[in-house]
Amino acid sequence: MLEVRNLVVRYGGITALNSVSITVPKTETVILVGANGAGKSSLINAIIGMVPISEGSIVLNGTDLGKILPYDRANQGIGYSPEGRRVFPTMTVRDNVLAGASRLGRAGQSAIYEKLADLFPMLEERANHYAGFLSGGQQQMVAIARAMSASPRLLLLDEPFLGLAPVWIEQISKAIRAFRAEGVTVLMTEQMAVPALKVATSGYVMRTGHILRQGTVDELRSTALEEEYL
Ligand SMILES: Nc1ncnc2c1ncn2[C@@H]1O[C@H](COP(=O)(O)OP(=O)(O)O)[C@@H](O)[C@H]1O
Ligand SMILES: [Mg+2]
């Protein structure tokens, strides 16, 4: 579904990604594990067009994303939840979530909101609360629900577990599994390998701008035991 080939991303003189190649097969959940600064966000942001590509290609379902404008990438069926769960603090939970579904009519928006509230009951309970007053875990759910509100086929989650208590990680993991069951392909990043390996099907370990290793979750789990990223 998603093919990243020999991707190079530079910020001025800094090379953040040095010839990175990954494959995200349809309906799988792939994790990028790596410490702070490994280049995980740069990869995600290159896919959505937020950072320019210096070299290499990103092909989604046969379309070379480097050849279309960032604005048009929204039409490619990509949903994105940013690192640090940037919700709009002075907007309600409902408005935050539906900001991702502005193309739908009222009935469509209500339907998608109800569907997402089945996965995240807090969307129902806190629909009219300002997002800025929510806990970190709840804000993360709002950010993920917003990314899912346009019914993307590819969901990009940048560090969805960062700083969250296990109870929230469990709920978010459950939702990610439910998305996969519906046929959504997921690419997520994490610094913490343990919870991410429980939800993913395969993954990559990144270090300072390159892929250190790749494999199924079982393969990564066994090698991770010997290395510091677990
Ligand atoms: N906007 C930027 N300008 C300059 N350097 C950046 C910028 N964003 C990231 N970097 C650098 O690129 C490298 C990779 O960062 P990033 O992709 O954010 O890694 P991660 O998400 O794995 O923490 C780091 O060395 C970081 O300092
Ligand atoms: Mg990051």
Short mmCIF file of N, CA and C in Angstrom, two decimals, residues 94-201:
data_model
loop_
_atom_site.label_atom_id
_atom_site.label_comp_id
_atom_site.label_asym_id
_atom_site.label_seq_id
_atom_site.Cartn_x
_atom_site.Cartn_y
_atom_site.Cartn_z
N ARG A 94 -16.35 17.59 20.24
CA ARG A 94 -17.05 17.25 19.00
C ARG A 94 -16.51 18.05 17.80
N ASP A 95 -16.32 19.34 18.02
CA ASP A 95 -15.82 20.18 16.92
C ASP A 95 -14.39 19.81 16.53
N ASN A 96 -13.60 19.42 17.53
CA ASN A 96 -12.25 18.96 17.23
C ASN A 96 -12.29 17.74 16.31
N VAL A 97 -13.11 16.78 16.69
CA VAL A 97 -13.16 15.53 15.92
C VAL A 97 -13.70 15.80 14.51
N LEU A 98 -14.74 16.61 14.43
CA LEU A 98 -15.37 16.81 13.13
C LEU A 98 -14.62 17.80 12.25
N ALA A 99 -13.59 18.45 12.82
CA ALA A 99 -12.74 19.30 11.99
C ALA A 99 -12.10 18.48 10.87
N GLY A 100 -11.96 17.18 11.13
CA GLY A 100 -11.39 16.31 10.09
C GLY A 100 -12.41 15.83 9.08
N ALA A 101 -13.68 16.15 9.32
CA ALA A 101 -14.75 15.62 8.46
C ALA A 101 -15.57 16.75 7.85
N SER A 102 -14.89 17.88 7.57
CA SER A 102 -15.63 19.05 7.11
C SER A 102 -16.28 18.84 5.74
N ARG A 103 -15.82 17.81 5.03
CA ARG A 103 -16.42 17.57 3.70
C ARG A 103 -17.77 16.87 3.79
N LEU A 104 -18.04 16.27 4.97
CA LEU A 104 -19.30 15.54 5.11
C LEU A 104 -20.43 16.49 5.47
N GLY A 105 -21.65 16.11 5.13
CA GLY A 105 -22.83 16.87 5.55
C GLY A 105 -23.12 16.57 7.02
N ARG A 106 -24.16 17.22 7.55
CA ARG A 106 -24.52 17.04 8.95
C ARG A 106 -24.79 15.58 9.31
N ALA A 107 -25.57 14.91 8.48
CA ALA A 107 -25.94 13.52 8.78
C ALA A 107 -24.70 12.63 8.76
N GLY A 108 -23.85 12.86 7.78
CA GLY A 108 -22.62 12.08 7.67
C GLY A 108 -21.72 12.30 8.87
N GLN A 109 -21.66 13.56 9.32
CA GLN A 109 -20.83 13.88 10.48
C GLN A 109 -21.36 13.20 11.74
N SER A 110 -22.68 13.24 11.91
CA SER A 110 -23.27 12.59 13.09
C SER A 110 -23.01 11.09 13.07
N ALA A 111 -23.12 10.50 11.90
CA ALA A 111 -22.92 9.06 11.78
C ALA A 111 -21.49 8.68 12.14
N ILE A 112 -20.54 9.45 11.61
CA ILE A 112 -19.14 9.12 11.88
C ILE A 112 -18.81 9.37 13.35
N TYR A 113 -19.42 10.41 13.92
CA TYR A 113 -19.15 10.70 15.34
C TYR A 113 -19.66 9.57 16.23
N GLU A 114 -20.84 9.07 15.91
CA GLU A 114 -21.39 7.96 16.70
C GLU A 114 -20.52 6.73 16.59
N LYS A 115 -20.04 6.49 15.40
CA LYS A 115 -19.20 5.32 15.17
C LYS A 115 -17.90 5.43 15.99
N LEU A 116 -17.30 6.61 15.98
CA LEU A 116 -16.06 6.81 16.74
C LEU A 116 -16.32 6.75 18.25
N ALA A 117 -17.51 7.20 18.65
CA ALA A 117 -17.85 7.17 20.08
C ALA A 117 -18.06 5.74 20.58
N ASP A 118 -18.36 4.82 19.68
CA ASP A 118 -18.42 3.41 20.08
C ASP A 118 -17.05 2.92 20.53
N LEU A 119 -16.02 3.42 19.86
CA LEU A 119 -14.64 3.03 20.21
C LEU A 119 -14.11 3.83 21.38
N PHE A 120 -14.46 5.11 21.42
CA PHE A 120 -13.98 6.01 22.47
C PHE A 120 -15.20 6.61 23.17
N PRO A 121 -15.72 5.93 24.20
CA PRO A 121 -16.95 6.42 24.86
C PRO A 121 -16.84 7.86 25.38
N MET A 122 -15.61 8.30 25.68
CA MET A 122 -15.48 9.69 26.18
C MET A 122 -15.95 10.71 25.15
N LEU A 123 -15.97 10.35 23.88
CA LEU A 123 -16.45 11.29 22.86
C LEU A 123 -17.93 11.61 23.08
N GLU A 124 -18.65 10.62 23.59
CA GLU A 124 -20.06 10.82 23.89
C GLU A 124 -20.20 11.63 25.18
N GLU A 125 -19.46 11.17 26.21
CA GLU A 125 -19.58 11.78 27.53
C GLU A 125 -19.10 13.24 27.56
N ARG A 126 -18.08 13.54 26.77
CA ARG A 126 -17.45 14.87 26.84
C ARG A 126 -17.65 15.67 25.55
N ALA A 127 -18.63 15.32 24.77
CA ALA A 127 -18.78 15.93 23.44
C ALA A 127 -18.71 17.46 23.47
N ASN A 128 -19.30 18.06 24.51
CA ASN A 128 -19.37 19.53 24.54
C ASN A 128 -18.36 20.18 25.47
N HIS A 129 -17.39 19.39 25.93
CA HIS A 129 -16.33 19.96 26.78
C HIS A 129 -15.24 20.54 25.89
N TYR A 130 -14.57 21.58 26.42
CA TYR A 130 -13.42 22.09 25.68
C TYR A 130 -12.28 21.09 25.73
N ALA A 131 -11.66 20.84 24.60
CA ALA A 131 -10.62 19.82 24.52
C ALA A 131 -9.42 20.17 25.40
N GLY A 132 -9.18 21.47 25.61
CA GLY A 132 -8.04 21.90 26.40
C GLY A 132 -8.10 21.46 27.86
N PHE A 133 -9.29 21.12 28.34
CA PHE A 133 -9.43 20.72 29.74
C PHE A 133 -9.33 19.21 29.94
N LEU A 134 -9.15 18.48 28.87
CA LEU A 134 -9.10 17.01 28.99
C LEU A 134 -7.74 16.54 29.47
N SER A 135 -7.69 15.30 29.95
CA SER A 135 -6.40 14.69 30.32
C SER A 135 -5.64 14.36 29.03
N GLY A 136 -4.36 14.04 29.19
CA GLY A 136 -3.53 13.69 28.04
C GLY A 136 -4.08 12.52 27.25
N GLY A 137 -4.54 11.50 27.97
CA GLY A 137 -5.08 10.32 27.30
C GLY A 137 -6.34 10.65 26.51
N GLN A 138 -7.18 11.49 27.09
CA GLN A 138 -8.41 11.88 26.39
C GLN A 138 -8.09 12.75 25.18
N GLN A 139 -7.11 13.63 25.32
CA GLN A 139 -6.73 14.47 24.17
C GLN A 139 -6.17 13.60 23.04
N GLN A 140 -5.44 12.56 23.42
CA GLN A 140 -4.91 11.66 22.39
C GLN A 140 -6.04 10.97 21.64
N MET A 141 -7.08 10.59 22.36
CA MET A 141 -8.22 9.95 21.71
C MET A 141 -8.92 10.93 20.77
N VAL A 142 -9.02 12.18 21.19
CA VAL A 142 -9.64 13.20 20.32
C VAL A 142 -8.80 13.35 19.05
N ALA A 143 -7.48 13.37 19.21
CA ALA A 143 -6.60 13.54 18.05
C ALA A 143 -6.73 12.35 17.09
N ILE A 144 -6.82 11.15 17.65
CA ILE A 144 -6.94 9.97 16.79
C ILE A 144 -8.32 9.94 16.13
N ALA A 145 -9.35 10.28 16.90
CA ALA A 145 -10.71 10.31 16.32
C ALA A 145 -10.78 11.35 15.20
N ARG A 146 -10.12 12.48 15.39
CA ARG A 146 -10.10 13.51 14.33
C ARG A 146 -9.45 12.94 13.08
N ALA A 147 -8.32 12.22 13.27
CA ALA A 147 -7.63 11.64 12.12
C ALA A 147 -8.50 10.60 11.42
N MET A 148 -9.37 9.93 12.18
CA MET A 148 -10.21 8.87 11.60
C MET A 148 -11.53 9.40 11.06
N SER A 149 -11.85 10.67 11.33
CA SER A 149 -13.19 11.15 10.99
C SER A 149 -13.41 11.30 9.50
N ALA A 150 -12.34 11.35 8.73
CA ALA A 150 -12.53 11.41 7.26
C ALA A 150 -12.43 10.01 6.65
N SER A 151 -12.54 8.98 7.50
CA SER A 151 -12.48 7.59 7.04
C SER A 151 -11.28 7.29 6.14
N PRO A 152 -10.06 7.57 6.63
CA PRO A 152 -8.88 7.32 5.81
C PRO A 152 -8.62 5.83 5.63
N ARG A 153 -7.87 5.50 4.59
CA ARG A 153 -7.46 4.10 4.40
C ARG A 153 -6.09 3.87 5.02
N LEU A 154 -5.33 4.97 5.15
CA LEU A 154 -4.03 4.90 5.81
C LEU A 154 -4.04 5.87 6.99
N LEU A 155 -3.77 5.35 8.18
CA LEU A 155 -3.76 6.18 9.38
C LEU A 155 -2.33 6.29 9.90
N LEU A 156 -1.85 7.52 10.06
CA LEU A 156 -0.51 7.77 10.57
C LEU A 156 -0.62 8.29 12.00
N LEU A 157 -0.01 7.59 12.95
CA LEU A 157 -0.07 7.98 14.36
C LEU A 157 1.34 8.24 14.86
N ASP A 158 1.62 9.50 15.19
CA ASP A 158 2.98 9.83 15.66
C ASP A 158 2.99 9.83 17.18
N GLU A 159 3.61 8.82 17.75
CA GLU A 159 3.75 8.62 19.20
C GLU A 159 2.42 8.74 19.97
N PRO A 160 1.46 7.89 19.61
CA PRO A 160 0.15 7.98 20.29
C PRO A 160 0.18 7.61 21.76
N PHE A 161 1.24 6.91 22.22
CA PHE A 161 1.28 6.47 23.62
C PHE A 161 2.13 7.37 24.51
N LEU A 162 2.76 8.36 23.90
CA LEU A 162 3.75 9.15 24.64
C LEU A 162 3.17 9.79 25.90
N GLY A 163 3.74 9.46 27.04
CA GLY A 163 3.36 10.07 28.30
C GLY A 163 2.04 9.59 28.88
N LEU A 164 1.47 8.53 28.30
CA LEU A 164 0.15 8.10 28.77
C LEU A 164 0.23 6.94 29.76
N ALA A 165 -0.74 6.92 30.69
CA ALA A 165 -0.85 5.82 31.65
C ALA A 165 -1.32 4.56 30.92
N PRO A 166 -0.97 3.38 31.47
CA PRO A 166 -1.34 2.11 30.83
C PRO A 166 -2.83 1.99 30.48
N VAL A 167 -3.69 2.54 31.30
CA VAL A 167 -5.12 2.40 31.03
C VAL A 167 -5.51 3.07 29.70
N TRP A 168 -4.87 4.21 29.40
CA TRP A 168 -5.16 4.89 28.13
C TRP A 168 -4.50 4.16 26.96
N ILE A 169 -3.28 3.67 27.20
CA ILE A 169 -2.58 2.92 26.15
C ILE A 169 -3.42 1.71 25.74
N GLU A 170 -4.02 1.06 26.73
CA GLU A 170 -4.85 -0.11 26.46
C GLU A 170 -6.05 0.27 25.59
N GLN A 171 -6.71 1.37 25.95
CA GLN A 171 -7.90 1.79 25.17
C GLN A 171 -7.53 2.18 23.74
N ILE A 172 -6.42 2.87 23.60
CA ILE A 172 -6.00 3.30 22.27
C ILE A 172 -5.58 2.08 21.44
N SER A 173 -4.90 1.13 22.10
CA SER A 173 -4.50 -0.10 21.39
C SER A 173 -5.73 -0.84 20.87
N LYS A 174 -6.76 -0.88 21.70
CA LYS A 174 -8.00 -1.55 21.31
C LYS A 174 -8.60 -0.88 20.07
N ALA A 175 -8.58 0.44 20.07
CA ALA A 175 -9.13 1.17 18.92
C ALA A 175 -8.30 0.91 17.66
N ILE A 176 -6.98 0.86 17.81
CA ILE A 176 -6.12 0.61 16.64
C ILE A 176 -6.43 -0.78 16.07
N ARG A 177 -6.64 -1.76 16.95
CA ARG A 177 -7.00 -3.10 16.47
C ARG A 177 -8.35 -3.07 15.74
N ALA A 178 -9.26 -2.28 16.26
CA ALA A 178 -10.58 -2.18 15.62
C ALA A 178 -10.46 -1.54 14.24
N PHE A 179 -9.61 -0.53 14.11
CA PHE A 179 -9.41 0.10 12.80
C PHE A 179 -8.86 -0.94 11.83
N ARG A 180 -7.89 -1.73 12.29
CA ARG A 180 -7.30 -2.73 11.41
C ARG A 180 -8.37 -3.74 10.97
N ALA A 181 -9.23 -4.12 11.90
CA ALA A 181 -10.30 -5.07 11.57
C ALA A 181 -11.22 -4.52 10.48
N GLU A 182 -11.30 -3.19 10.42
CA GLU A 182 -12.13 -2.56 9.38
C GLU A 182 -11.38 -2.37 8.07
N GLY A 183 -10.11 -2.76 8.06
CA GLY A 183 -9.34 -2.66 6.82
C GLY A 183 -8.48 -1.42 6.70
N VAL A 184 -8.34 -0.69 7.82
CA VAL A 184 -7.49 0.51 7.79
C VAL A 184 -6.03 0.08 7.99
N THR A 185 -5.14 0.64 7.18
CA THR A 185 -3.71 0.38 7.31
C THR A 185 -3.13 1.43 8.25
N VAL A 186 -2.27 0.99 9.17
CA VAL A 186 -1.77 1.93 10.18
C VAL A 186 -0.25 1.95 10.18
N LEU A 187 0.30 3.15 10.22
CA LEU A 187 1.74 3.33 10.45
C LEU A 187 1.87 4.19 11.69
N MET A 188 2.49 3.65 12.73
CA MET A 188 2.62 4.40 13.97
C MET A 188 4.07 4.43 14.46
N THR A 189 4.40 5.48 15.21
CA THR A 189 5.74 5.59 15.75
C THR A 189 5.67 5.45 17.27
N GLU A 190 6.73 4.98 17.85
CA GLU A 190 6.79 4.86 19.31
C GLU A 190 8.22 4.86 19.79
N GLN A 191 8.44 5.42 20.97
CA GLN A 191 9.72 5.25 21.65
C GLN A 191 9.68 4.00 22.52
N MET A 192 8.48 3.70 23.03
CA MET A 192 8.32 2.55 23.92
C MET A 192 7.93 1.34 23.09
N ALA A 193 8.84 0.40 22.94
CA ALA A 193 8.59 -0.75 22.07
C ALA A 193 7.54 -1.70 22.64
N VAL A 194 7.50 -1.84 23.97
CA VAL A 194 6.66 -2.90 24.54
C VAL A 194 5.17 -2.76 24.18
N PRO A 195 4.53 -1.64 24.50
CA PRO A 195 3.11 -1.56 24.14
C PRO A 195 2.88 -1.52 22.63
N ALA A 196 3.82 -0.93 21.89
CA ALA A 196 3.64 -0.82 20.44
C ALA A 196 3.73 -2.20 19.78
N LEU A 197 4.61 -3.05 20.29
CA LEU A 197 4.74 -4.39 19.71
C LEU A 197 3.49 -5.23 19.94
N LYS A 198 2.72 -4.86 20.96
CA LYS A 198 1.49 -5.62 21.23
C LYS A 198 0.39 -5.31 20.21
N VAL A 199 0.47 -4.17 19.60
CA VAL A 199 -0.61 -3.77 18.70
C VAL A 199 -0.23 -3.93 17.22
N ALA A 200 1.07 -3.97 16.95
CA ALA A 200 1.53 -3.98 15.55
C ALA A 200 1.62 -5.40 14.98
N THR A 201 1.78 -5.46 13.65
CA THR A 201 2.00 -6.74 12.98
C THR A 201 3.47 -6.88 12.57
#
